[in-house]
Coordinates of C-alpha atoms in Angstrom, one line a residue:
M1 CA 31.5 -56.4 -103.1
A2 CA 27.8 -57.3 -102.8
I3 CA 26.6 -60.9 -102.6
G4 CA 25.8 -62.2 -106.0
E5 CA 28.3 -60.0 -107.9
E6 CA 31.1 -61.5 -109.9
S7 CA 34.7 -61.1 -108.7
P8 CA 36.1 -57.8 -110.1
S9 CA 39.2 -59.7 -111.2
G10 CA 37.2 -62.4 -112.9
S11 CA 39.4 -65.0 -111.2
G12 CA 36.5 -66.5 -109.1
A13 CA 39.0 -66.9 -106.2
D14 CA 37.8 -64.0 -104.0
L15 CA 36.8 -64.6 -100.4
E16 CA 33.1 -64.5 -101.0
T17 CA 33.3 -67.1 -103.7
A18 CA 35.5 -69.2 -101.4
R19 CA 32.8 -69.0 -98.7
I20 CA 30.2 -70.0 -101.2
F21 CA 32.4 -73.0 -102.1
S22 CA 32.7 -73.9 -98.5
V23 CA 28.9 -74.0 -97.9
V24 CA 28.3 -76.1 -101.1
A25 CA 31.0 -78.5 -100.0
R26 CA 29.5 -78.8 -96.5
L27 CA 25.9 -79.3 -97.7
G28 CA 26.8 -81.3 -100.8
N29 CA 23.9 -79.6 -102.7
V30 CA 23.9 -76.4 -104.7
R31 CA 20.2 -75.8 -104.1
A32 CA 20.5 -76.2 -100.3
A33 CA 23.6 -74.0 -100.3
A34 CA 21.8 -71.2 -102.3
A35 CA 18.9 -71.3 -99.8
E36 CA 21.3 -71.0 -96.8
L37 CA 23.3 -68.2 -98.5
G38 CA 20.2 -66.3 -99.6
M39 CA 21.3 -66.4 -103.2
S40 CA 19.8 -67.8 -106.4
Q41 CA 20.9 -71.3 -107.5
S42 CA 22.2 -70.0 -110.8
T43 CA 24.4 -67.4 -109.0
V44 CA 25.9 -70.1 -106.8
S45 CA 26.5 -72.4 -109.8
R46 CA 28.1 -69.5 -111.7
R47 CA 30.4 -68.6 -108.8
I48 CA 31.5 -72.2 -108.5
A49 CA 32.1 -72.5 -112.2
A50 CA 34.2 -69.3 -112.1
M51 CA 36.2 -70.7 -109.3
E52 CA 36.8 -74.0 -111.1
E53 CA 37.9 -72.1 -114.2
S54 CA 40.4 -70.0 -112.2
F55 CA 41.9 -73.3 -110.8
G56 CA 41.8 -75.1 -114.1
A57 CA 40.3 -78.1 -112.5
R58 CA 36.9 -79.5 -111.3
L59 CA 36.2 -79.0 -107.6
F60 CA 33.0 -81.0 -107.5
V61 CA 31.6 -84.1 -109.2
R62 CA 28.0 -83.5 -110.0
S63 CA 25.3 -86.1 -109.7
S64 CA 21.5 -86.2 -109.5
E65 CA 21.8 -86.4 -105.7
G66 CA 24.1 -83.4 -105.4
V67 CA 27.8 -82.7 -105.5
N68 CA 30.9 -84.4 -104.1
L69 CA 34.4 -83.0 -103.7
T70 CA 37.2 -84.0 -106.1
D71 CA 40.8 -84.4 -104.9
V72 CA 41.4 -80.8 -105.8
G73 CA 38.2 -79.8 -104.1
R74 CA 39.3 -81.5 -100.9
S75 CA 42.6 -79.6 -101.0
V76 CA 40.7 -76.3 -101.4
M77 CA 38.4 -77.3 -98.6
Q78 CA 41.3 -77.6 -96.2
I79 CA 42.0 -73.9 -96.8
T80 CA 38.4 -72.6 -96.9
D81 CA 37.2 -74.6 -94.0
G82 CA 37.6 -71.7 -91.5
L83 CA 35.8 -69.1 -93.6
E84 CA 32.3 -70.0 -92.4
S85 CA 33.4 -69.8 -88.8
A86 CA 35.0 -66.5 -89.5
A87 CA 31.9 -65.2 -91.3
R88 CA 29.8 -66.2 -88.3
R89 CA 32.2 -64.5 -85.9
L90 CA 32.1 -61.3 -88.1
R91 CA 28.3 -61.3 -88.0
T92 CA 28.4 -61.7 -84.2
V93 CA 30.8 -58.7 -83.9
S94 CA 28.6 -56.7 -86.3
D95 CA 25.5 -57.5 -84.3
S96 CA 27.3 -56.7 -81.1
V97 CA 28.4 -53.3 -82.5
K98 CA 24.8 -52.5 -83.4
R99 CA 23.7 -53.3 -79.8
K100 CA 26.6 -51.9 -77.9
T101 CA 29.5 -49.7 -79.0
V102 CA 32.9 -49.1 -77.4
V103 CA 34.4 -45.6 -78.0
T104 CA 38.1 -45.3 -77.1
I105 CA 39.4 -42.0 -75.9
S106 CA 43.1 -41.4 -75.5
G107 CA 44.7 -38.7 -73.4
S108 CA 47.0 -38.0 -70.4
D109 CA 46.1 -39.5 -67.1
G110 CA 44.8 -36.1 -66.0
I111 CA 42.5 -36.0 -68.9
G112 CA 41.4 -39.7 -68.6
G113 CA 41.3 -39.9 -64.8
Y114 CA 39.9 -36.5 -64.0
W115 CA 38.6 -34.4 -66.9
I116 CA 36.6 -37.1 -68.8
P117 CA 34.7 -38.6 -65.8
I118 CA 33.5 -35.1 -64.9
C119 CA 32.9 -33.9 -68.4
L120 CA 30.9 -37.0 -69.4
A121 CA 29.0 -37.4 -66.1
G122 CA 25.5 -38.6 -67.0
F123 CA 26.5 -39.6 -70.6
S124 CA 25.9 -43.3 -70.0
D125 CA 22.4 -42.7 -68.7
E126 CA 21.3 -41.2 -72.0
H127 CA 23.5 -43.6 -74.1
P128 CA 23.4 -46.9 -72.2
G129 CA 24.7 -48.8 -75.3
I130 CA 28.0 -46.9 -75.4
T131 CA 31.0 -47.9 -73.4
V132 CA 33.6 -45.2 -72.9
Q133 CA 37.1 -46.8 -72.9
V134 CA 39.9 -44.5 -71.8
K135 CA 43.6 -45.1 -72.6
C136 CA 45.9 -42.9 -70.5
G137 CA 49.4 -42.1 -71.7
D138 CA 52.2 -39.7 -71.0
V139 CA 51.7 -36.0 -71.7
G140 CA 52.9 -35.3 -75.3
R141 CA 52.5 -38.9 -76.5
L142 CA 51.1 -39.0 -80.0
T143 CA 48.2 -41.3 -80.8
D144 CA 48.2 -42.9 -84.2
M145 CA 44.7 -42.3 -85.4
A146 CA 45.4 -44.0 -88.7
R147 CA 46.0 -47.3 -86.8
A148 CA 42.8 -46.8 -84.9
E149 CA 44.6 -46.6 -81.6
A150 CA 41.7 -44.4 -80.4
D151 CA 38.4 -43.0 -81.7
I152 CA 39.0 -39.7 -80.1
D153 CA 42.4 -38.3 -79.0
I154 CA 42.6 -35.4 -76.5
T155 CA 46.0 -33.8 -77.1
Y156 CA 48.0 -30.8 -76.0
S157 CA 49.6 -30.5 -79.5
L158 CA 47.7 -29.3 -82.6
P159 CA 47.9 -32.3 -85.0
R160 CA 49.6 -31.9 -88.3
D161 CA 48.4 -35.2 -89.8
G162 CA 46.3 -34.6 -92.9
D163 CA 44.0 -37.5 -92.0
S164 CA 43.2 -36.1 -88.5
C165 CA 40.2 -33.7 -88.0
V166 CA 40.1 -31.3 -85.1
I167 CA 36.5 -31.6 -83.8
G168 CA 36.9 -29.2 -81.0
H169 CA 39.4 -27.2 -79.0
G170 CA 39.6 -26.0 -75.4
T171 CA 41.5 -24.1 -72.8
M172 CA 42.0 -25.0 -69.2
P173 CA 43.1 -22.3 -66.8
F174 CA 45.5 -23.4 -64.0
Q175 CA 46.3 -21.8 -60.6
L176 CA 48.0 -22.8 -57.4
F177 CA 46.3 -24.9 -54.7
A178 CA 47.1 -26.2 -51.2
S179 CA 45.3 -28.6 -48.9
K180 CA 43.0 -27.0 -46.3
A181 CA 45.2 -28.4 -43.5
Y182 CA 48.4 -26.9 -45.1
A183 CA 46.7 -23.5 -45.5
E184 CA 45.6 -23.5 -41.9
E185 CA 49.0 -24.5 -40.6
R186 CA 51.4 -22.5 -42.8
G187 CA 49.3 -19.9 -44.6
L188 CA 49.4 -19.1 -48.3
P189 CA 51.6 -17.0 -50.5
E190 CA 50.3 -13.6 -51.6
T191 CA 52.8 -13.1 -54.5
L192 CA 54.7 -15.4 -56.8
D193 CA 58.0 -14.5 -55.1
Q194 CA 56.5 -15.8 -51.8
V195 CA 56.1 -19.2 -53.4
M196 CA 59.8 -19.6 -52.8
D197 CA 59.0 -19.8 -49.1
H198 CA 56.7 -22.8 -49.5
P199 CA 57.4 -26.4 -50.4
V200 CA 56.2 -27.1 -54.0
A201 CA 54.8 -30.2 -55.7
A202 CA 54.8 -30.1 -59.5
L203 CA 54.3 -32.0 -62.7
E204 CA 57.3 -32.6 -64.9
S205 CA 55.9 -30.5 -67.7
Y206 CA 55.7 -27.4 -65.4
F207 CA 59.5 -27.3 -65.5
V208 CA 59.4 -26.8 -69.3
R209 CA 59.0 -23.3 -70.6
G210 CA 56.5 -22.5 -73.3
V211 CA 54.0 -25.3 -72.6
G212 CA 51.2 -22.9 -71.4
D213 CA 50.4 -19.2 -71.6
G214 CA 50.2 -16.5 -68.8
H215 CA 52.6 -17.0 -65.9
W216 CA 53.7 -20.4 -67.1
N217 CA 57.3 -19.4 -68.0
A218 CA 57.6 -17.4 -64.7
F219 CA 56.6 -20.5 -62.7
A220 CA 59.0 -22.7 -64.7
D221 CA 61.8 -20.3 -64.0
L222 CA 60.8 -20.3 -60.3
L223 CA 60.8 -24.1 -60.2
A224 CA 64.3 -24.2 -61.7
R225 CA 65.7 -22.3 -58.7
H226 CA 63.3 -23.4 -56.0
P227 CA 65.1 -24.7 -52.9
R228 CA 62.4 -27.2 -51.9
V229 CA 60.5 -29.1 -54.6
T230 CA 59.1 -31.9 -52.4
Y231 CA 57.2 -33.9 -55.0
R232 CA 58.0 -34.1 -58.7
V233 CA 56.0 -36.5 -60.8
N234 CA 54.8 -37.2 -64.4
S235 CA 51.2 -38.0 -63.4
A236 CA 48.6 -35.3 -63.0
L237 CA 46.5 -37.5 -60.8
A238 CA 49.4 -38.3 -58.5
L239 CA 50.2 -34.5 -58.3
G240 CA 46.6 -33.8 -57.1
F241 CA 46.9 -36.5 -54.4
A242 CA 50.2 -35.1 -53.3
I243 CA 48.8 -31.6 -52.9
R244 CA 45.8 -32.9 -51.0
S245 CA 48.1 -34.9 -48.8
G246 CA 50.1 -31.8 -47.7
W247 CA 53.3 -32.1 -49.7
G248 CA 53.1 -28.4 -50.6
I249 CA 51.4 -26.1 -53.0
G250 CA 51.2 -26.8 -56.7
P251 CA 49.3 -26.0 -59.9
Q252 CA 46.0 -27.6 -60.6
P253 CA 43.1 -26.9 -63.1
A254 CA 41.0 -24.0 -61.8
M255 CA 37.9 -26.2 -61.9
V256 CA 39.4 -28.2 -59.0
A257 CA 38.0 -25.4 -56.8
M258 CA 34.5 -26.7 -57.6
T259 CA 35.2 -30.4 -57.3
E260 CA 37.8 -30.9 -54.6
H261 CA 36.6 -29.3 -51.3
S262 CA 39.6 -30.4 -49.4
M263 CA 41.8 -28.1 -51.5
V264 CA 42.1 -24.3 -51.2
P265 CA 42.7 -22.2 -54.3
I266 CA 45.4 -19.5 -54.1
P267 CA 44.3 -16.3 -55.9
R268 CA 45.1 -16.1 -59.6
S269 CA 46.9 -12.9 -59.0
V270 CA 49.7 -15.0 -57.5
Y271 CA 49.9 -17.5 -60.4
S272 CA 47.6 -18.4 -63.3
S273 CA 48.3 -20.0 -66.7
V274 CA 46.3 -21.5 -69.6
V275 CA 46.8 -24.8 -71.3
K276 CA 45.3 -25.5 -74.7
F277 CA 44.0 -28.9 -75.8
W278 CA 42.4 -30.3 -78.9
L279 CA 39.9 -33.1 -79.5
V280 CA 40.9 -35.1 -82.6
M281 CA 39.3 -37.8 -84.7
H282 CA 40.3 -39.5 -87.9
R283 CA 38.5 -38.2 -91.0
D284 CA 37.1 -41.6 -91.8
T285 CA 35.5 -42.2 -88.4
K286 CA 34.5 -38.7 -87.3
D287 CA 30.9 -39.3 -88.5
N288 CA 30.5 -42.6 -86.7
P289 CA 27.4 -42.3 -84.5
A290 CA 28.9 -43.2 -81.1
P291 CA 32.0 -40.9 -81.2
R292 CA 29.8 -38.2 -82.6
A293 CA 27.4 -38.6 -79.7
I294 CA 30.3 -37.9 -77.3
A295 CA 31.3 -34.8 -79.3
E296 CA 27.7 -33.6 -79.2
W297 CA 27.6 -34.1 -75.4
I298 CA 30.8 -32.1 -74.9
K299 CA 29.4 -29.4 -77.1
H300 CA 26.2 -28.9 -75.2
R301 CA 27.0 -29.9 -71.7
F302 CA 30.6 -29.3 -71.0
I303 CA 31.0 -29.1 -67.2
K304 CA 27.9 -27.1 -66.3
G305 CA 28.5 -24.1 -64.1
T306 CA 32.3 -23.8 -64.8
A307 CA 32.1 -20.5 -66.7
G308 CA 35.6 -19.0 -66.5
L309 CA 37.1 -22.2 -65.2
A310 CA 37.1 -24.1 -68.5
Q311 CA 36.4 -23.1 -72.1
F312 CA 35.5 -25.5 -74.9
T313 CA 34.4 -25.2 -78.5
V314 CA 33.3 -27.9 -80.9
S315 CA 33.9 -27.0 -84.6
P316 CA 30.4 -26.2 -85.9
D317 CA 31.2 -27.4 -89.4
L318 CA 32.0 -30.9 -88.1
L319 CA 28.8 -31.4 -86.1

């Protein structure tokens, strides 16, 4: 409701009228209150009169010098006393948002700890007023966009919520990797069957059939009967560290070949799979400038030079 409008209910007891009452009570003068509120004196008087009518009692005693609270008015003031402070705090938050914005992105720790920093490298230089806040959770965890748990959710499951909008979708190819030291000491498998002769480190989701395409199910079956799974973890970042530390061979995003020079890729002919993911926003916030800037960045600059190692598309009708 705009300042100066009457309460839609006609009760005169809405929050804006209560704030007007609080300013009048503090200043003891309708004219001074109107000047501070940026309203006409008649509007302030009309709002106070409506409030008194809704209470069925006078809140102020008028005099030539101004106004003083009645007993009822003092009781009301005890309730409305914090409204001015709250209004100032809201203005402070509003001004802060205009100067600097936090965009929250939720996803797995692999997404939040690896994909986002690479994907958005350089973003802060062009958008210094935007802070990217990342919330990492377990793979498969659902983010409640309606409760504003995140501005953007990166999920491995296509959302079914009618209030969620898919602003983009991507695919991430995976293949097996080993540390350079491991490869030099033990060699690398040349077929998927030969993986049985090597210690394996794997993410919990790799044991589940049907998560990805390609050889995903074959590798899940192999893990189920593998004699030496040395490292089994629910953290994609922890798995990457384990492979680099020589725990064995294990799946990683294909783009790791470009970013982790201490790791050696095993040919995709041995093992390759593709995992799909989606970028999701709530329909009421998808047009907010800051999250939109991130979507635009991904659309135009997604991991330069990784052709064939990562694919991503932003829905053109949403940008």
